[in-house]
Amino acid sequence: QVQLQQSGAELAKPGSSVKISCKASGYTFTSYYISWIKQTTGQGLEYIGYINTGSGGTNYNEKFKGKATLTVDKSSSTAFMQLSSLTPDDSAVYYCALTGFWGPGTMVTVSS
Amino acid sequence: DIVMTQAPLSVSVTPGESASISCRSSKSLLHSNGITYVYWYLQKPGKSPQLLIYRMSNLASGVPDRFSGSGSETDFTLKISRVEAEDVGIYYCGQLLENPYTFGAGTKLELK
């Protein structure tokens, strides 16, 4: 069955970067785009963007351009999202997702 | 960005009764291909969102037929017949018509 396995929780300092992984299994990795979504208590669900897992092409929400960088490693069926120049506002749960299936989420906490 | 407005923000339902959740989009979600790109998700406590309904009225795999979706180009309804304890959680509508995809603020369903 389809599985999206995400990396563990991150505690990061303001100004630093983190890279979250999303390892897919149970389907042909390059058949579906992978999206990334941010969830906070205050802002709810925010769409960050998606990556074409076949070509590596990306499409970002303007709000997250410069903040998030999406990449993919086809050899390991893994998608990655790097978040840079972290601030406390980046503290959230981040999900990778297919249209019909979401990963378990990765909690990122930004604190000095 | 397309704004998705849900109502009510919370609903309390007696088990066995039905519940309806509304969602309104700030722009038509009807594509020229005839498909209406509104989706419904349920986030159970401590879990990631799961897909219930796709393209306005199509039941996702494994979802009980107590759930149904309907609507027009901008007004949508999720109906849950015969509410059960496992239906507790937060329901979100989302639009996947144009980037950035956007979501409603969520409707919390509780049992009386």
JSON list of C-alpha atoms in Angstrom, two decimals:
[
{"chain": "A", "resi": 1, "resn": "GLN", "atom": "CA", "xyz": [0.00, 0.00, 0.00]},
{"chain": "A", "resi": 2, "resn": "VAL", "atom": "CA", "xyz": [1.00, 3.62, -0.48]},
{"chain": "A", "resi": 3, "resn": "GLN", "atom": "CA", "xyz": [3.25, 4.94, 2.26]},
{"chain": "A", "resi": 4, "resn": "LEU", "atom": "CA", "xyz": [4.93, 8.31, 2.76]},
{"chain": "A", "resi": 5, "resn": "GLN", "atom": "CA", "xyz": [7.53, 8.12, 5.51]},
{"chain": "A", "resi": 6, "resn": "GLN", "atom": "CA", "xyz": [8.70, 11.48, 6.80]},
{"chain": "A", "resi": 7, "resn": "SER", "atom": "CA", "xyz": [11.80, 12.34, 8.78]},
{"chain": "A", "resi": 8, "resn": "GLY", "atom": "CA", "xyz": [11.65, 13.09, 12.47]},
{"chain": "A", "resi": 9, "resn": "ALA", "atom": "CA", "xyz": [10.98, 16.27, 14.39]},
{"chain": "A", "resi": 10, "resn": "GLU", "atom": "CA", "xyz": [13.48, 19.11, 14.09]},
{"chain": "A", "resi": 11, "resn": "LEU", "atom": "CA", "xyz": [14.53, 21.72, 16.60]},
{"chain": "A", "resi": 12, "resn": "ALA", "atom": "CA", "xyz": [16.39, 24.54, 14.86]},
{"chain": "A", "resi": 13, "resn": "LYS", "atom": "CA", "xyz": [17.90, 27.91, 15.70]},
{"chain": "A", "resi": 14, "resn": "PRO", "atom": "CA", "xyz": [16.64, 31.10, 14.08]},
{"chain": "A", "resi": 15, "resn": "GLY", "atom": "CA", "xyz": [18.57, 31.83, 10.90]},
{"chain": "A", "resi": 16, "resn": "SER", "atom": "CA", "xyz": [19.47, 28.20, 10.27]},
{"chain": "A", "resi": 17, "resn": "SER", "atom": "CA", "xyz": [18.07, 25.71, 7.74]},
{"chain": "A", "resi": 18, "resn": "VAL", "atom": "CA", "xyz": [16.45, 22.29, 7.95]},
{"chain": "A", "resi": 19, "resn": "LYS", "atom": "CA", "xyz": [15.88, 19.62, 5.33]},
{"chain": "A", "resi": 20, "resn": "ILE", "atom": "CA", "xyz": [12.87, 17.33, 5.68]},
{"chain": "A", "resi": 21, "resn": "SER", "atom": "CA", "xyz": [12.59, 14.06, 3.80]},
{"chain": "A", "resi": 22, "resn": "CYS", "atom": "CA", "xyz": [9.59, 12.12, 2.50]},
{"chain": "A", "resi": 23, "resn": "LYS", "atom": "CA", "xyz": [10.27, 8.57, 1.38]},
{"chain": "A", "resi": 24, "resn": "ALA", "atom": "CA", "xyz": [7.58, 7.05, -0.81]},
{"chain": "A", "resi": 25, "resn": "SER", "atom": "CA", "xyz": [6.73, 3.41, -1.30]},
{"chain": "A", "resi": 26, "resn": "GLY", "atom": "CA", "xyz": [3.91, 1.22, -2.57]},
{"chain": "A", "resi": 27, "resn": "TYR", "atom": "CA", "xyz": [3.57, 2.90, -5.97]},
{"chain": "A", "resi": 28, "resn": "THR", "atom": "CA", "xyz": [5.66, 4.07, -8.91]},
{"chain": "A", "resi": 29, "resn": "PHE", "atom": "CA", "xyz": [7.40, 7.11, -7.49]},
{"chain": "A", "resi": 30, "resn": "THR", "atom": "CA", "xyz": [7.59, 9.10, -10.70]},
{"chain": "A", "resi": 31, "resn": "SER", "atom": "CA", "xyz": [3.89, 8.67, -11.49]},
{"chain": "A", "resi": 32, "resn": "TYR", "atom": "CA", "xyz": [2.67, 11.34, -9.10]},
{"chain": "A", "resi": 33, "resn": "TYR", "atom": "CA", "xyz": [3.70, 14.81, -8.05]},
{"chain": "A", "resi": 34, "resn": "ILE", "atom": "CA", "xyz": [4.46, 15.31, -4.37]},
{"chain": "A", "resi": 35, "resn": "SER", "atom": "CA", "xyz": [3.08, 18.35, -2.60]},
{"chain": "A", "resi": 36, "resn": "TRP", "atom": "CA", "xyz": [4.12, 19.99, 0.64]},
{"chain": "A", "resi": 37, "resn": "ILE", "atom": "CA", "xyz": [1.73, 21.62, 3.09]},
{"chain": "A", "resi": 38, "resn": "LYS", "atom": "CA", "xyz": [2.35, 23.62, 6.25]},
{"chain": "A", "resi": 39, "resn": "GLN", "atom": "CA", "xyz": [-0.02, 23.39, 9.22]},
{"chain": "A", "resi": 40, "resn": "THR", "atom": "CA", "xyz": [-0.08, 25.79, 12.13]},
{"chain": "A", "resi": 41, "resn": "THR", "atom": "CA", "xyz": [-2.70, 26.49, 14.74]},
{"chain": "A", "resi": 42, "resn": "GLY", "atom": "CA", "xyz": [-2.98, 30.10, 13.68]},
{"chain": "A", "resi": 43, "resn": "GLN", "atom": "CA", "xyz": [-2.79, 29.88, 9.88]},
{"chain": "A", "resi": 44, "resn": "GLY", "atom": "CA", "xyz": [-4.33, 26.47, 9.33]},
{"chain": "A", "resi": 45, "resn": "LEU", "atom": "CA", "xyz": [-3.27, 24.61, 6.19]},
{"chain": "A", "resi": 46, "resn": "GLU", "atom": "CA", "xyz": [-1.01, 26.44, 3.75]},
{"chain": "A", "resi": 47, "resn": "TYR", "atom": "CA", "xyz": [0.09, 25.00, 0.44]},
{"chain": "A", "resi": 48, "resn": "ILE", "atom": "CA", "xyz": [3.82, 25.36, -0.14]},
{"chain": "A", "resi": 49, "resn": "GLY", "atom": "CA", "xyz": [4.16, 23.83, -3.59]},
{"chain": "A", "resi": 50, "resn": "TYR", "atom": "CA", "xyz": [4.75, 20.66, -5.50]},
{"chain": "A", "resi": 51, "resn": "ILE", "atom": "CA", "xyz": [7.51, 18.84, -7.32]},
{"chain": "A", "resi": 52, "resn": "ASN", "atom": "CA", "xyz": [7.23, 16.78, -10.47]},
{"chain": "A", "resi": 53, "resn": "THR", "atom": "CA", "xyz": [8.96, 13.62, -9.27]},
{"chain": "A", "resi": 54, "resn": "GLY", "atom": "CA", "xyz": [9.83, 12.63, -12.81]},
{"chain": "A", "resi": 55, "resn": "SER", "atom": "CA", "xyz": [11.41, 15.82, -14.12]},
{"chain": "A", "resi": 56, "resn": "GLY", "atom": "CA", "xyz": [12.22, 17.60, -10.86]},
{"chain": "A", "resi": 57, "resn": "GLY", "atom": "CA", "xyz": [10.24, 20.60, -12.00]},
{"chain": "A", "resi": 58, "resn": "THR", "atom": "CA", "xyz": [8.69, 22.64, -9.22]},
{"chain": "A", "resi": 59, "resn": "ASN", "atom": "CA", "xyz": [5.76, 24.97, -8.66]},
{"chain": "A", "resi": 60, "resn": "TYR", "atom": "CA", "xyz": [5.75, 27.15, -5.54]},
{"chain": "A", "resi": 61, "resn": "ASN", "atom": "CA", "xyz": [3.20, 29.23, -3.73]},
{"chain": "A", "resi": 62, "resn": "GLU", "atom": "CA", "xyz": [4.59, 32.76, -4.09]},
{"chain": "A", "resi": 63, "resn": "LYS", "atom": "CA", "xyz": [4.52, 33.09, -0.32]},
{"chain": "A", "resi": 64, "resn": "PHE", "atom": "CA", "xyz": [7.10, 30.34, 0.07]},
{"chain": "A", "resi": 65, "resn": "LYS", "atom": "CA", "xyz": [9.48, 31.28, -2.73]},
{"chain": "A", "resi": 66, "resn": "GLY", "atom": "CA", "xyz": [12.87, 31.83, -1.16]},
{"chain": "A", "resi": 67, "resn": "LYS", "atom": "CA", "xyz": [11.78, 30.00, 1.97]},
{"chain": "A", "resi": 68, "resn": "ALA", "atom": "CA", "xyz": [11.25, 26.45, 0.70]},
{"chain": "A", "resi": 69, "resn": "THR", "atom": "CA", "xyz": [13.27, 24.48, -1.84]},
{"chain": "A", "resi": 70, "resn": "LEU", "atom": "CA", "xyz": [11.85, 21.22, -3.15]},
{"chain": "A", "resi": 71, "resn": "THR", "atom": "CA", "xyz": [14.05, 18.49, -4.55]},
{"chain": "A", "resi": 72, "resn": "VAL", "atom": "CA", "xyz": [13.78, 14.81, -5.32]},
{"chain": "A", "resi": 73, "resn": "ASP", "atom": "CA", "xyz": [16.06, 11.76, -5.43]},
{"chain": "A", "resi": 74, "resn": "LYS", "atom": "CA", "xyz": [14.49, 9.26, -7.79]},
{"chain": "A", "resi": 75, "resn": "SER", "atom": "CA", "xyz": [17.03, 6.56, -6.89]},
{"chain": "A", "resi": 76, "resn": "SER", "atom": "CA", "xyz": [15.67, 6.40, -3.35]},
{"chain": "A", "resi": 77, "resn": "SER", "atom": "CA", "xyz": [12.08, 7.47, -4.10]},
{"chain": "A", "resi": 78, "resn": "THR", "atom": "CA", "xyz": [12.52, 10.37, -1.71]},
{"chain": "A", "resi": 79, "resn": "ALA", "atom": "CA", "xyz": [11.36, 13.96, -1.87]},
{"chain": "A", "resi": 80, "resn": "PHE", "atom": "CA", "xyz": [12.98, 16.68, 0.17]},
{"chain": "A", "resi": 81, "resn": "MET", "atom": "CA", "xyz": [12.03, 20.14, 1.36]},
{"chain": "A", "resi": 82, "resn": "GLN", "atom": "CA", "xyz": [14.64, 22.54, 2.64]},
{"chain": "A", "resi": 83, "resn": "LEU", "atom": "CA", "xyz": [13.51, 25.49, 4.71]},
{"chain": "A", "resi": 84, "resn": "SER", "atom": "CA", "xyz": [16.00, 28.32, 4.98]},
{"chain": "A", "resi": 85, "resn": "SER", "atom": "CA", "xyz": [16.54, 31.44, 7.12]},
{"chain": "A", "resi": 86, "resn": "LEU", "atom": "CA", "xyz": [14.26, 30.01, 9.76]},
{"chain": "A", "resi": 87, "resn": "THR", "atom": "CA", "xyz": [12.20, 32.24, 12.05]},
{"chain": "A", "resi": 88, "resn": "PRO", "atom": "CA", "xyz": [9.72, 31.31, 14.79]},
{"chain": "A", "resi": 89, "resn": "ASP", "atom": "CA", "xyz": [6.94, 31.75, 12.19]},
{"chain": "A", "resi": 90, "resn": "ASP", "atom": "CA", "xyz": [8.30, 28.67, 10.43]},
{"chain": "A", "resi": 91, "resn": "SER", "atom": "CA", "xyz": [7.45, 26.52, 13.45]},
{"chain": "A", "resi": 92, "resn": "ALA", "atom": "CA", "xyz": [4.78, 24.14, 12.17]},
{"chain": "A", "resi": 93, "resn": "VAL", "atom": "CA", "xyz": [3.96, 20.62, 11.11]},
{"chain": "A", "resi": 94, "resn": "TYR", "atom": "CA", "xyz": [4.96, 20.00, 7.51]},
{"chain": "A", "resi": 95, "resn": "TYR", "atom": "CA", "xyz": [3.27, 17.33, 5.43]},
{"chain": "A", "resi": 96, "resn": "CYS", "atom": "CA", "xyz": [4.27, 15.76, 2.18]},
{"chain": "A", "resi": 97, "resn": "ALA", "atom": "CA", "xyz": [1.28, 14.52, 0.23]},
{"chain": "A", "resi": 98, "resn": "LEU", "atom": "CA", "xyz": [-0.11, 12.95, -2.87]},
{"chain": "A", "resi": 99, "resn": "THR", "atom": "CA", "xyz": [-3.57, 14.16, -3.89]},
{"chain": "A", "resi": 100, "resn": "GLY", "atom": "CA", "xyz": [-5.20, 11.28, -2.07]},
{"chain": "A", "resi": 101, "resn": "PHE", "atom": "CA", "xyz": [-2.74, 10.52, 0.69]},
{"chain": "A", "resi": 102, "resn": "TRP", "atom": "CA", "xyz": [-0.78, 12.55, 3.22]},
{"chain": "A", "resi": 103, "resn": "GLY", "atom": "CA", "xyz": [2.34, 11.63, 5.14]},
{"chain": "A", "resi": 104, "resn": "PRO", "atom": "CA", "xyz": [2.36, 11.68, 8.95]},
{"chain": "A", "resi": 105, "resn": "GLY", "atom": "CA", "xyz": [3.95, 15.10, 9.15]},
{"chain": "A", "resi": 106, "resn": "THR", "atom": "CA", "xyz": [7.22, 16.48, 10.48]},
{"chain": "A", "resi": 107, "resn": "MET", "atom": "CA", "xyz": [7.20, 18.98, 13.31]},
{"chain": "A", "resi": 108, "resn": "VAL", "atom": "CA", "xyz": [9.67, 21.81, 13.01]},
{"chain": "A", "resi": 109, "resn": "THR", "atom": "CA", "xyz": [10.30, 24.04, 16.01]},
{"chain": "A", "resi": 110, "resn": "VAL", "atom": "CA", "xyz": [12.38, 27.18, 15.62]},
{"chain": "A", "resi": 111, "resn": "SER", "atom": "CA", "xyz": [13.67, 28.52, 18.88]},
{"chain": "A", "resi": 112, "resn": "SER", "atom": "CA", "xyz": [16.82, 30.03, 20.29]},
{"chain": "B", "resi": 1, "resn": "ASP", "atom": "CA", "xyz": [-5.52, 33.45, -4.08]},
{"chain": "B", "resi": 2, "resn": "ILE", "atom": "CA", "xyz": [-8.85, 31.62, -3.94]},
{"chain": "B", "resi": 3, "resn": "VAL", "atom": "CA", "xyz": [-10.41, 31.95, -0.49]},
{"chain": "B", "resi": 4, "resn": "MET", "atom": "CA", "xyz": [-12.28, 28.96, 0.91]},
{"chain": "B", "resi": 5, "resn": "THR", "atom": "CA", "xyz": [-14.82, 29.83, 3.61]},
{"chain": "B", "resi": 6, "resn": "GLN", "atom": "CA", "xyz": [-16.27, 27.06, 5.75]},
{"chain": "B", "resi": 7, "resn": "ALA", "atom": "CA", "xyz": [-19.32, 27.08, 8.00]},
{"chain": "B", "resi": 8, "resn": "PRO", "atom": "CA", "xyz": [-19.93, 26.35, 10.75]},
{"chain": "B", "resi": 9, "resn": "LEU", "atom": "CA", "xyz": [-16.60, 26.41, 12.57]},
{"chain": "B", "resi": 10, "resn": "SER", "atom": "CA", "xyz": [-17.87, 23.68, 14.87]},
{"chain": "B", "resi": 11, "resn": "VAL", "atom": "CA", "xyz": [-20.80, 21.31, 14.97]},
{"chain": "B", "resi": 12, "resn": "SER", "atom": "CA", "xyz": [-22.06, 19.00, 17.68]},
{"chain": "B", "resi": 13, "resn": "VAL", "atom": "CA", "xyz": [-23.96, 15.94, 16.48]},
{"chain": "B", "resi": 14, "resn": "THR", "atom": "CA", "xyz": [-25.83, 13.12, 18.17]},
{"chain": "B", "resi": 15, "resn": "PRO", "atom": "CA", "xyz": [-24.52, 9.73, 17.02]},
{"chain": "B", "resi": 16, "resn": "GLY", "atom": "CA", "xyz": [-26.81, 8.34, 14.34]},
{"chain": "B", "resi": 17, "resn": "GLU", "atom": "CA", "xyz": [-27.92, 11.79, 13.21]},
{"chain": "B", "resi": 18, "resn": "SER", "atom": "CA", "xyz": [-26.67, 13.54, 10.09]},
{"chain": "B", "resi": 19, "resn": "ALA", "atom": "CA", "xyz": [-24.41, 16.56, 9.73]},
{"chain": "B", "resi": 20, "resn": "SER", "atom": "CA", "xyz": [-23.70, 19.01, 6.92]},
{"chain": "B", "resi": 21, "resn": "ILE", "atom": "CA", "xyz": [-20.70, 21.26, 6.43]},
{"chain": "B", "resi": 22, "resn": "SER", "atom": "CA", "xyz": [-20.64, 24.10, 3.95]},
{"chain": "B", "resi": 23, "resn": "CYS", "atom": "CA", "xyz": [-17.76, 25.54, 1.99]},
{"chain": "B", "resi": 24, "resn": "ARG", "atom": "CA", "xyz": [-17.78, 28.54, -0.32]},
{"chain": "B", "resi": 25, "resn": "SER", "atom": "CA", "xyz": [-15.04, 29.53, -2.74]},
{"chain": "B", "resi": 26, "resn": "SER", "atom": "CA", "xyz": [-14.25, 33.09, -3.83]},
{"chain": "B", "resi": 27, "resn": "LYS", "atom": "CA", "xyz": [-14.00, 31.92, -7.43]},
{"chain": "B", "resi": 28, "resn": "SER", "atom": "CA", "xyz": [-15.62, 29.22, -9.51]},
{"chain": "B", "resi": 29, "resn": "LEU", "atom": "CA", "xyz": [-13.87, 25.88, -9.11]},
{"chain": "B", "resi": 30, "resn": "LEU", "atom": "CA", "xyz": [-15.39, 24.51, -12.29]},
{"chain": "B", "resi": 31, "resn": "HIS", "atom": "CA", "xyz": [-12.68, 23.84, -14.85]},
{"chain": "B", "resi": 32, "resn": "SER", "atom": "CA", "xyz": [-13.35, 24.00, -18.59]},
{"chain": "B", "resi": 33, "resn": "ASN", "atom": "CA", "xyz": [-12.98, 20.21, -18.60]},
{"chain": "B", "resi": 34, "resn": "GLY", "atom": "CA", "xyz": [-16.20, 19.94, -16.61]},
{"chain": "B", "resi": 35, "resn": "ILE", "atom": "CA", "xyz": [-14.50, 18.89, -13.37]},
{"chain": "B", "resi": 36, "resn": "THR", "atom": "CA", "xyz": [-15.02, 20.86, -10.17]},
{"chain": "B", "resi": 37, "resn": "TYR", "atom": "CA", "xyz": [-11.80, 20.83, -8.18]},
{"chain": "B", "resi": 38, "resn": "VAL", "atom": "CA", "xyz": [-13.02, 20.85, -4.60]},
{"chain": "B", "resi": 39, "resn": "TYR", "atom": "CA", "xyz": [-11.81, 18.26, -2.13]},
{"chain": "B", "resi": 40, "resn": "TRP", "atom": "CA", "xyz": [-12.82, 17.32, 1.42]},
{"chain": "B", "resi": 41, "resn": "TYR", "atom": "CA", "xyz": [-10.47, 16.03, 4.09]},
{"chain": "B", "resi": 42, "resn": "LEU", "atom": "CA", "xyz": [-10.89, 14.79, 7.65]},
{"chain": "B", "resi": 43, "resn": "GLN", "atom": "CA", "xyz": [-8.15, 15.25, 10.19]},
{"chain": "B", "resi": 44, "resn": "LYS", "atom": "CA", "xyz": [-8.71, 12.96, 13.13]},
{"chain": "B", "resi": 45, "resn": "PRO", "atom": "CA", "xyz": [-7.11, 13.90, 16.46]},
{"chain": "B", "resi": 46, "resn": "GLY", "atom": "CA", "xyz": [-3.34, 13.46, 16.29]},
{"chain": "B", "resi": 47, "resn": "LYS", "atom": "CA", "xyz": [-3.39, 12.29, 12.67]},
{"chain": "B", "resi": 48, "resn": "SER", "atom": "CA", "xyz": [-2.70, 13.75, 9.26]},
{"chain": "B", "resi": 49, "resn": "PRO", "atom": "CA", "xyz": [-5.60, 14.75, 7.01]},
{"chain": "B", "resi": 50, "resn": "GLN", "atom": "CA", "xyz": [-7.20, 11.96, 5.00]},
{"chain": "B", "resi": 51, "resn": "LEU", "atom": "CA", "xyz": [-9.07, 12.40, 1.75]},
{"chain": "B", "resi": 52, "resn": "LEU", "atom": "CA", "xyz": [-12.83, 11.85, 1.89]},
{"chain": "B", "resi": 53, "resn": "ILE", "atom": "CA", "xyz": [-14.19, 13.37, -1.32]},
{"chain": "B", "resi": 54, "resn": "TYR", "atom": "CA", "xyz": [-12.39, 14.40, -4.50]},
{"chain": "B", "resi": 55, "resn": "ARG", "atom": "CA", "xyz": [-13.59, 16.51, -7.41]},
{"chain": "B", "resi": 56, "resn": "MET", "atom": "CA", "xyz": [-16.65, 17.62, -5.46]},
{"chain": "B", "resi": 57, "resn": "SER", "atom": "CA", "xyz": [-18.65, 14.40, -5.34]},
{"chain": "B", "resi": 58, "resn": "ASN", "atom": "CA", "xyz": [-16.39, 11.37, -5.72]},
{"chain": "B", "resi": 59, "resn": "LEU", "atom": "CA", "xyz": [-15.91, 9.14, -2.70]},
{"chain": "B", "resi": 60, "resn": "ALA", "atom": "CA", "xyz": [-12.26, 8.33, -1.97]},
{"chain": "B", "resi": 61, "resn": "SER", "atom": "CA", "xyz": [-11.22, 4.71, -1.69]},
{"chain": "B", "resi": 62, "resn": "GLY", "atom": "CA", "xyz": [-12.12, 3.12, 1.63]},
{"chain": "B", "resi": 63, "resn": "VAL", "atom": "CA", "xyz": [-14.37, 5.97, 2.75]},
{"chain": "B", "resi": 64, "resn": "PRO", "atom": "CA", "xyz": [-17.81, 4.87, 4.00]},
{"chain": "B", "resi": 65, "resn": "ASP", "atom": "CA", "xyz": [-20.74, 5.80, 1.80]},
{"chain": "B", "resi": 66, "resn": "ARG", "atom": "CA", "xyz": [-22.21, 7.72, 4.72]},
{"chain": "B", "resi": 67, "resn": "PHE", "atom": "CA", "xyz": [-20.10, 10.58, 3.34]},
{"chain": "B", "resi": 68, "resn": "SER", "atom": "CA", "xyz": [-21.21, 12.50, 0.28]},
{"chain": "B", "resi": 69, "resn": "GLY", "atom": "CA", "xyz": [-20.23, 15.70, -1.47]},
{"chain": "B", "resi": 70, "resn": "SER", "atom": "CA", "xyz": [-22.26, 18.01, -3.63]},
{"chain": "B", "resi": 71, "resn": "GLY", "atom": "CA", "xyz": [-22.38, 21.57, -4.83]},
{"chain": "B", "resi": 72, "resn": "SER", "atom": "CA", "xyz": [-22.26, 24.10, -7.60]},
{"chain": "B", "resi": 73, "resn": "GLU", "atom": "CA", "xyz": [-19.37, 26.17, -8.97]},
{"chain": "B", "resi": 74, "resn": "THR", "atom": "CA", "xyz": [-18.74, 28.07, -5.73]},
{"chain": "B", "resi": 75, "resn": "ASP", "atom": "CA", "xyz": [-20.90, 26.50, -3.02]},
{"chain": "B", "resi": 76, "resn": "PHE", "atom": "CA", "xyz": [-20.22, 23.04, -1.72]},
{"chain": "B", "resi": 77, "resn": "THR", "atom": "CA", "xyz": [-21.57, 20.71, 0.93]},
{"chain": "B", "resi": 78, "resn": "LEU", "atom": "CA", "xyz": [-20.21, 17.71, 2.72]},
{"chain": "B", "resi": 79, "resn": "LYS", "atom": "CA", "xyz": [-22.93, 15.55, 4.24]},
{"chain": "B", "resi": 80, "resn": "ILE", "atom": "CA", "xyz": [-22.36, 12.86, 6.81]},
{"chain": "B", "resi": 81, "resn": "SER", "atom": "CA", "xyz": [-25.26, 10.51, 7.34]},
{"chain": "B", "resi": 82, "resn": "ARG", "atom": "CA", "xyz": [-25.57, 8.48, 10.53]},
{"chain": "B", "resi": 83, "resn": "VAL", "atom": "CA", "xyz": [-22.60, 10.08, 12.31]},
{"chain": "B", "resi": 84, "resn": "GLU", "atom": "CA", "xyz": [-20.39, 7.65, 14.22]},
{"chain": "B", "resi": 85, "resn": "ALA", "atom": "CA", "xyz": [-17.76, 8.13, 16.91]},
{"chain": "B", "resi": 86, "resn": "GLU", "atom": "CA", "xyz": [-14.96, 7.60, 14.36]},
{"chain": "B", "resi": 87, "resn": "ASP", "atom": "CA", "xyz": [-16.15, 10.69, 12.43]},
{"chain": "B", "resi": 88, "resn": "VAL", "atom": "CA", "xyz": [-14.90, 13.06, 15.13]},
{"chain": "B", "resi": 89, "resn": "GLY", "atom": "CA", "xyz": [-12.24, 15.48, 13.97]},
{"chain": "B", "resi": 90, "resn": "ILE", "atom": "CA", "xyz": [-11.71, 18.57, 11.84]},
{"chain": "B", "resi": 91, "resn": "TYR", "atom": "CA", "xyz": [-13.09, 18.68, 8.31]},
{"chain": "B", "resi": 92, "resn": "TYR", "atom": "CA", "xyz": [-11.39, 20.81, 5.67]},
{"chain": "B", "resi": 93, "resn": "CYS", "atom": "CA", "xyz": [-12.43, 21.74, 2.18]},
{"chain": "B", "resi": 94, "resn": "GLY", "atom": "CA", "xyz": [-9.72, 22.57, -0.31]},
{"chain": "B", "resi": 95, "resn": "GLN", "atom": "CA", "xyz": [-9.44, 23.76, -3.88]},
{"chain": "B", "resi": 96, "resn": "LEU", "atom": "CA", "xyz": [-6.98, 22.16, -6.27]},
{"chain": "B", "resi": 97, "resn": "LEU", "atom": "CA", "xyz": [-7.95, 24.22, -9.29]},
{"chain": "B", "resi": 98, "resn": "GLU", "atom": "CA", "xyz": [-5.15, 26.74, -9.29]},
{"chain": "B", "resi": 99, "resn": "ASN", "atom": "CA", "xyz": [-1.88, 27.50, -7.57]},
{"chain": "B", "resi": 100, "resn": "PRO", "atom": "CA", "xyz": [-1.66, 28.15, -4.73]},
{"chain": "B", "resi": 101, "resn": "TYR", "atom": "CA", "xyz": [-4.05, 25.44, -3.65]},
{"chain": "B", "resi": 102, "resn": "THR", "atom": "CA", "xyz": [-5.96, 26.73, -0.63]},
{"chain": "B", "resi": 103, "resn": "PHE", "atom": "CA", "xyz": [-7.97, 25.29, 2.22]},
{"chain": "B", "resi": 104, "resn": "GLY", "atom": "CA", "xyz": [-10.81, 26.35, 4.45]},
{"chain": "B", "resi": 105, "resn": "ALA", "atom": "CA", "xyz": [-10.21, 27.04, 8.13]},
{"chain": "B", "resi": 106, "resn": "GLY", "atom": "CA", "xyz": [-11.81, 23.78, 9.15]},
{"chain": "B", "resi": 107, "resn": "THR", "atom": "CA", "xyz": [-14.98, 22.61, 10.87]},
{"chain": "B", "resi": 108, "resn": "LYS", "atom": "CA", "xyz": [-14.66, 20.72, 14.11]},
{"chain": "B", "resi": 109, "resn": "LEU", "atom": "CA", "xyz": [-17.16, 17.90, 14.52]},
{"chain": "B", "resi": 110, "resn": "GLU", "atom": "CA", "xyz": [-17.91, 16.70, 18.03]},
{"chain": "B", "resi": 111, "resn": "LEU", "atom": "CA", "xyz": [-20.40, 14.23, 19.43]},
{"chain": "B", "resi": 112, "resn": "LYS", "atom": "CA", "xyz": [-23.17, 15.24, 21.79]}
]
